[in-house]
Each structure stands twice: as structure tokens, then as C-alpha cells.
Short mmCIF file of C-alpha atoms and ligand atoms in Angstrom, two decimals:
data_model
loop_
_atom_site.label_atom_id
_atom_site.label_comp_id
_atom_site.label_asym_id
_atom_site.label_seq_id
_atom_site.Cartn_x
_atom_site.Cartn_y
_atom_site.Cartn_z
CA MET A 1 8.36 16.53 -11.34
CA GLN A 2 8.89 14.99 -7.82
CA GLN A 3 12.56 13.93 -6.71
CA VAL A 4 14.12 12.20 -4.25
CA GLU A 5 16.21 14.33 -1.55
CA LEU A 6 19.09 13.32 -0.28
CA ILE A 7 20.10 14.39 3.41
CA VAL A 8 23.81 13.64 4.33
CA GLY A 9 25.06 13.18 8.02
CA SER A 10 28.49 13.15 8.57
CA THR A 11 27.79 10.13 10.88
CA LEU A 12 25.22 7.61 11.52
CA ASP A 13 24.19 9.35 14.73
CA GLN A 14 23.84 12.63 12.79
CA ALA A 15 21.79 11.14 10.40
CA VAL A 16 19.55 9.34 12.59
CA GLY A 17 18.92 12.64 14.44
CA TRP A 18 18.02 14.34 11.16
CA VAL A 19 15.38 11.44 10.81
CA ALA A 20 13.98 12.00 14.32
CA GLU A 21 13.46 15.44 13.75
CA MET A 22 11.79 14.60 10.33
CA LEU A 23 9.82 11.97 12.18
CA HIS A 24 8.45 14.77 14.98
CA ASP A 25 7.61 17.11 12.20
CA ARG A 26 5.45 14.46 10.40
CA TYR A 27 4.04 13.29 13.60
CA THR A 28 2.80 16.79 14.89
CA LYS A 29 1.48 17.34 11.35
CA ALA A 30 -0.48 14.14 11.03
CA VAL A 31 -1.84 14.43 14.82
CA LYS A 32 -2.96 17.75 13.88
CA ALA A 33 -4.61 16.84 10.44
CA HIS A 34 -5.98 13.27 11.58
CA GLY A 35 -5.45 12.52 15.13
CA ARG A 36 -2.79 10.04 14.80
CA PHE A 37 0.40 9.00 13.23
CA ASP A 38 0.77 5.82 11.58
CA MET A 39 4.44 4.73 10.87
CA ALA A 40 5.75 1.46 9.20
CA PHE A 41 9.11 0.83 10.91
CA ALA A 42 12.11 -0.87 8.99
CA GLY A 43 13.96 -3.69 10.10
CA GLY A 44 17.60 -4.83 9.85
CA GLY A 45 20.32 -3.45 11.90
CA THR A 46 20.70 0.51 10.91
CA PRO A 47 17.51 1.64 12.40
CA ARG A 48 18.29 0.34 15.96
CA ALA A 49 20.04 3.73 16.53
CA LEU A 50 16.92 5.65 15.65
CA TYR A 51 14.83 3.67 17.86
CA SER A 52 17.09 3.73 20.48
CA LEU A 53 16.91 7.75 20.33
CA LEU A 54 13.28 8.00 19.86
CA ALA A 55 13.24 5.79 23.15
CA SER A 56 15.83 8.33 25.13
CA PRO A 57 14.36 10.38 27.88
CA LEU A 58 14.58 13.47 25.68
CA TRP A 59 12.79 12.24 22.74
CA ARG A 60 10.45 10.12 24.53
CA ALA A 61 8.80 13.27 26.16
CA LYS A 62 8.26 14.68 22.31
CA ILE A 63 5.96 12.08 20.87
CA ASP A 64 2.52 10.73 22.43
CA TRP A 65 3.22 7.34 21.41
CA SER A 66 -0.48 6.13 22.50
CA ARG A 67 -1.41 8.38 19.06
CA VAL A 68 1.14 6.22 17.19
CA GLY A 69 -0.10 3.40 14.95
CA VAL A 70 2.93 0.96 14.60
CA TYR A 71 3.36 -1.28 11.72
CA VAL A 72 6.41 -3.19 10.16
CA GLY A 73 7.44 -2.70 6.49
CA ASP A 74 8.73 -6.43 6.52
CA GLU A 75 9.35 -9.24 8.39
CA ARG A 76 11.46 -12.56 8.65
CA HIS A 77 9.06 -15.57 8.77
CA VAL A 78 10.30 -16.89 12.30
CA PRO A 79 8.44 -17.00 15.53
CA THR A 80 7.75 -13.84 17.35
CA GLY A 81 10.59 -14.39 19.90
CA ASP A 82 13.18 -15.22 17.28
CA PRO A 83 16.18 -12.97 17.52
CA ARG A 84 16.04 -12.49 13.67
CA SER A 85 12.44 -11.04 13.99
CA ASN A 86 12.22 -7.42 13.16
CA PHE A 87 9.16 -6.53 15.44
CA ARG A 88 11.45 -7.89 18.16
CA MET A 89 14.07 -5.54 17.51
CA VAL A 90 11.49 -2.47 17.23
CA ARG A 91 10.09 -3.76 20.33
CA GLU A 92 13.07 -4.44 22.50
CA THR A 93 14.60 -0.87 21.31
CA LEU A 94 11.80 1.30 21.29
CA LEU A 95 8.11 0.01 21.91
CA ASP A 96 8.84 -1.76 25.52
CA ARG A 97 10.34 1.73 26.48
CA VAL A 98 7.30 4.14 25.43
CA LEU A 99 3.80 4.24 26.21
CA VAL A 100 2.15 2.84 23.16
CA SER A 101 -1.45 1.79 22.94
CA GLN A 102 -1.33 -1.97 22.37
CA GLY A 103 -4.27 -1.71 20.15
CA ASN A 104 -2.38 0.52 17.78
CA VAL A 105 0.60 -1.89 17.37
CA HIS A 106 0.47 -4.43 14.52
CA PRO A 107 3.49 -7.09 14.20
CA ILE A 108 3.25 -8.95 11.04
CA PRO A 109 1.79 -12.53 12.13
CA THR A 110 4.18 -15.36 11.54
CA SER A 111 2.51 -18.26 13.04
CA THR A 112 0.49 -20.08 10.00
CA ARG A 113 1.38 -20.17 6.13
CA LEU A 114 3.58 -17.51 4.70
CA GLU A 115 1.03 -16.32 2.25
CA ASP A 116 -1.92 -16.56 5.03
CA ASP A 117 0.21 -14.50 7.58
CA ALA A 118 0.70 -12.11 4.40
CA ALA A 119 -2.95 -11.85 3.72
CA ALA A 120 -3.89 -11.56 7.44
CA TYR A 121 -1.53 -8.57 7.56
CA GLU A 122 -2.82 -7.01 4.20
CA GLN A 123 -6.19 -7.12 5.94
CA THR A 124 -4.89 -5.47 8.94
CA MET A 125 -3.41 -2.48 7.10
CA ARG A 126 -6.64 -2.37 5.11
CA THR A 127 -8.92 -1.91 7.83
CA THR A 128 -6.95 0.10 10.17
CA LEU A 129 -5.27 2.73 7.52
CA ALA A 130 -6.55 5.23 5.37
CA GLY A 131 -6.11 4.70 1.68
CA LEU A 132 -4.70 6.13 -1.65
CA ASP A 133 -5.40 4.49 -5.02
CA GLY A 134 -6.56 1.46 -3.53
CA MET A 135 -3.32 0.88 -1.11
CA PRO A 136 -3.39 1.39 2.75
CA ARG A 137 -1.54 4.64 3.67
CA VAL A 138 0.96 5.10 6.34
CA ASP A 139 1.90 8.48 7.29
CA LEU A 140 5.80 7.54 7.28
CA MET A 141 7.42 4.54 5.56
CA LEU A 142 10.73 3.96 7.01
CA LEU A 143 12.90 1.65 4.83
CA GLY A 144 16.41 0.18 4.77
CA LEU A 145 18.73 -0.47 1.93
CA GLY A 146 20.60 -3.55 1.31
CA PRO A 147 24.31 -3.86 -0.41
CA ASP A 148 21.99 -5.42 -3.42
CA GLY A 149 19.62 -2.43 -3.31
CA HIS A 150 16.75 -4.31 -1.57
CA THR A 151 14.64 -2.57 0.52
CA ALA A 152 12.08 -4.21 3.01
CA SER A 153 12.00 -7.59 1.48
CA LEU A 154 12.01 -6.72 -1.93
CA PHE A 155 15.05 -8.51 -3.32
CA PRO A 156 16.52 -7.98 -6.93
CA GLY A 157 14.60 -10.09 -9.29
CA SER A 158 11.61 -10.81 -6.97
CA ARG A 159 8.20 -11.14 -8.52
CA ALA A 160 7.01 -8.89 -5.90
CA LEU A 161 8.53 -6.29 -7.62
CA GLY A 162 5.80 -6.35 -10.21
CA GLU A 163 2.98 -6.56 -7.92
CA THR A 164 0.06 -4.00 -8.60
CA GLU A 165 -2.59 -5.07 -6.49
CA ARG A 166 -1.56 -6.57 -3.13
CA ALA A 167 -0.16 -4.53 -0.56
CA VAL A 168 1.66 -7.49 1.46
CA VAL A 169 3.12 -10.45 0.17
CA GLY A 170 5.07 -13.45 1.10
CA VAL A 171 8.53 -14.06 -0.75
CA SER A 172 11.30 -16.61 -0.51
CA PRO A 173 14.37 -14.58 -1.44
CA PRO A 174 17.06 -17.28 -2.90
CA ASP A 175 19.89 -15.48 -0.55
CA ALA A 176 18.12 -14.76 2.35
CA PRO A 177 17.88 -17.32 5.33
CA THR A 178 14.31 -17.23 6.06
CA GLU A 179 11.00 -16.62 4.08
CA ARG A 180 9.79 -13.16 4.42
CA ILE A 181 6.70 -11.17 4.42
CA THR A 182 6.92 -7.70 2.68
CA VAL A 183 4.93 -4.46 1.79
CA THR A 184 4.79 -4.18 -2.04
CA PRO A 185 6.07 -1.34 -4.08
CA PRO A 186 2.35 0.21 -4.44
CA ALA A 187 2.02 -0.02 -0.59
CA ILE A 188 5.17 1.90 0.03
CA ASN A 189 4.28 4.46 -2.80
CA ALA A 190 0.96 5.05 -0.91
CA ALA A 191 2.94 6.53 2.11
CA ARG A 192 2.65 10.34 2.83
CA ASP A 193 6.70 10.06 3.53
CA VAL A 194 9.05 7.36 2.36
CA VAL A 195 12.35 7.86 4.12
CA VAL A 196 15.47 5.42 3.49
CA LEU A 197 17.71 5.28 6.33
CA THR A 198 21.25 3.95 5.35
CA ALA A 199 24.87 3.92 6.56
CA GLY A 200 28.33 2.54 5.91
CA ASN A 201 30.38 2.06 2.66
CA LEU A 202 29.16 -1.30 2.19
CA LYS A 203 25.83 0.54 0.83
CA ALA A 204 27.56 2.91 -1.18
CA GLY A 205 27.29 1.04 -4.47
CA ALA A 206 23.43 0.55 -3.95
CA LEU A 207 23.14 4.29 -2.96
CA ALA A 208 24.65 5.48 -6.12
CA LYS A 209 22.76 3.10 -8.33
CA LEU A 210 19.49 4.35 -6.23
CA LEU A 211 20.31 8.11 -7.20
CA ALA A 212 21.57 7.60 -10.72
CA ALA A 213 19.51 9.02 -13.46
CA GLU A 214 18.86 5.52 -15.17
CA GLY A 215 18.41 2.15 -13.81
CA SER A 216 15.78 -0.48 -13.23
CA CYS A 217 13.82 -1.53 -10.27
CA ALA A 218 14.46 -5.16 -11.09
CA GLU A 219 18.17 -4.47 -10.57
CA LEU A 220 17.86 -2.18 -7.83
CA PRO A 221 14.44 -2.71 -6.01
CA ALA A 222 14.79 0.58 -3.79
CA ARG A 223 14.31 2.40 -7.34
CA CYS A 224 10.89 1.20 -7.24
CA ILE A 225 10.18 4.00 -4.27
CA ALA A 226 8.13 6.72 -5.93
CA PRO A 227 5.49 7.94 -3.71
CA LEU A 228 2.29 8.92 -5.68
CA ASP A 229 1.24 11.85 -3.33
CA GLY A 230 4.20 12.13 -0.81
CA GLU A 231 7.85 12.69 -0.36
CA PHE A 232 10.85 10.28 -0.78
CA THR A 233 14.20 11.31 1.29
CA VAL A 234 17.28 9.19 1.39
CA VAL A 235 19.28 10.03 4.90
CA CYS A 236 22.47 8.64 5.02
CA ASP A 237 26.20 9.03 6.41
CA LEU A 238 29.05 10.03 4.49
CA ALA A 239 30.68 6.70 4.23
CA ALA A 240 27.43 5.68 2.10
CA CYS A 241 28.25 8.44 -0.21
CA GLU A 242 31.60 7.26 -1.18
CA HIS A 243 30.54 6.71 -4.85
CA LEU A 244 28.68 10.00 -4.99
CA ASP A 245 30.23 12.85 -6.72
CA ARG A 246 31.69 15.11 -4.12
CA GLN A 247 31.26 18.35 -6.17
CA ALA A 248 27.37 17.39 -6.91
CA LEU A 249 27.09 16.66 -3.08
CA ARG A 250 28.46 19.85 -2.19
CA GLN A 251 26.17 21.71 -4.58
CA GLY A 252 23.39 19.77 -3.11
CA ILE A 253 22.32 18.73 -6.64
CA VAL A 254 22.57 14.60 -5.75
CA THR A 255 19.06 14.34 -6.26
CA ARG A 256 17.19 12.00 -8.89
CA ARG A 257 13.78 12.96 -10.65
CA LEU A 258 11.27 10.10 -9.93
C1 LIG B 1 15.38 -6.85 7.01
C2 LIG B 1 15.28 -5.51 6.41
C3 LIG B 1 16.13 -5.03 5.16
C4 LIG B 1 17.00 -4.01 5.85
C5 LIG B 1 18.34 -4.07 4.88
C6 LIG B 1 19.40 -3.01 5.60
O1 LIG B 1 14.51 -7.33 7.31
O2 LIG B 1 16.60 -7.08 7.24
O3 LIG B 1 14.00 -5.23 5.95
O4 LIG B 1 15.58 -4.52 4.17
O5 LIG B 1 16.67 -2.86 6.12
O6 LIG B 1 18.81 -5.16 4.68
O7 LIG B 1 19.76 -3.68 6.56
P1 LIG B 1 20.94 -3.28 7.50
O8 LIG B 1 20.30 -1.91 8.16
O9 LIG B 1 20.98 -3.92 8.90
O10 LIG B 1 22.08 -2.79 6.80
#
């Protein structure tokens, strides 16, 4: 029976360092196995620290970015230069500072109708990635966690949580300021590795619900993460563990069977 593994760093920087090491390990294995490493990058604020670390001189030398396929797990439906754009954030913190092959960089299009842009991105993923169970499969899907338990742009109560056929959909979250385009649960669960990186006590409630033995995906969308043939790891800082049982933490048994 598969389970979600929890890795706790004392600080965000320590958590980010662990994710960088894991990313490098999965990159090395993927390049050895199939000559490339395909990764879907998370948006939001938390992963900025990871992307900046990966762009630092030490880390930049460890990864041949020309072998990396760059995807984005979700996007705000705004112009590419908009400060709210996730891809703009990934580009500024990382891609502009490493030697990627432009043909391997796949931002989510946001210049036409929401559903047309979502369908176009699905087509891109399906034609450039290997597949698993009818879904495009990345080597590493990096995700964040919202205080309400959303991940990518899968928000509580969203119809996208029940999607079984499409890999990418457009959504209009009632509490988000913009429409969004997001990977769906089956696309997330086709990944070889799914990593949720989260930090801060504002996420403690969502993290506790994510790791709880019982709960629903509708209430806590990140509970939809259950890779079909891959590993699920949550990496966080101590502040995000505020609602977890310290005894269980110390014994390393804060993991949930999927
Ligand atoms: C986005 C992300 C979103 C994010 C969480 C956590 O577009 O904002 O896809 O899912 O990962 O909201 O965001 P923070 O890391 O900024 O807390």
C-alpha cells in the first residue's frame, strides 16, 4: 500500500535544500533512463526559494538544463508579462539564469479563451510527454498547498476535482482574483514523483488535514494526490507542522496511506 512521506526541515531553506537534492536525484535517474527530465513547476510564492537555489552557481552546475522539459502545473489566466503570472515567476527566478533549450520550455498559453488555452496546453503535454494510463506523465510534479488545501488551481468544491478524462482544464475559482488553468488530478497522479512544498503556520491546518487518515478531496483538494505509479512526498518546515502530533513527528510516523 502506497503512502505519503513527510520530510520536515527546521526552516524553509532547509526544506528547499532537501527538495533540490531530491530533484537532482530524480533528474539524474530520468536522464539515465530516458535521456531527459520533465518537470512541472509550481506557482505561488513558496517555491521561489527553491528556484533561486537551483539558479545559484553551486546548483546551476549540477543540472544540464538543456535536458530539462519545463512545464507549469497551473497558471493565472493573465498576460505573460503580468506580475501574477506563475511562468513569469519561474522564468525570472530560474529560467533566465540557466541554459534551458527554448524548445523544451512550455508555458501555459493565456492569450485566447480560457478553455481554448487549456485545450492547447493539454495538447502540448500529450504530444511532448510520455503517457501513463492515458495521461501525460512528467518525472516530477512540484506543487504547493494553499491554506484551504488547494493545490495547483484545484480549489475546494471545484468540478475539476472530479475530472477523469482531461489533463488540463480552465477554472474560475470563486475566491481567486483571476480565472486559472490547471492540471487535473489524473494528470498529477500520472507523475513519477509528486512533491508538495509548503511552509509557515498558515498552512498547518491544511497540512494536518492532508496527512489525516480520513478526509475528502472535495474538502481538501490536495488529498486527490495519489500517484498511480510514483511517489508522493510532502516537504515542509516546522511551522507548517504546528497541528501535527509532535510525538508522531519524532517517531517519523506522520505518513498517510493513500
Ligand atoms: C498558484 C499556485 C497555488 C500555490 C498555493 C500556495 O498559482 O498560486 O498554483 O496552488 O501553490 O496557493 O501558494 P504559496 O506558496 O504562495 O503559499
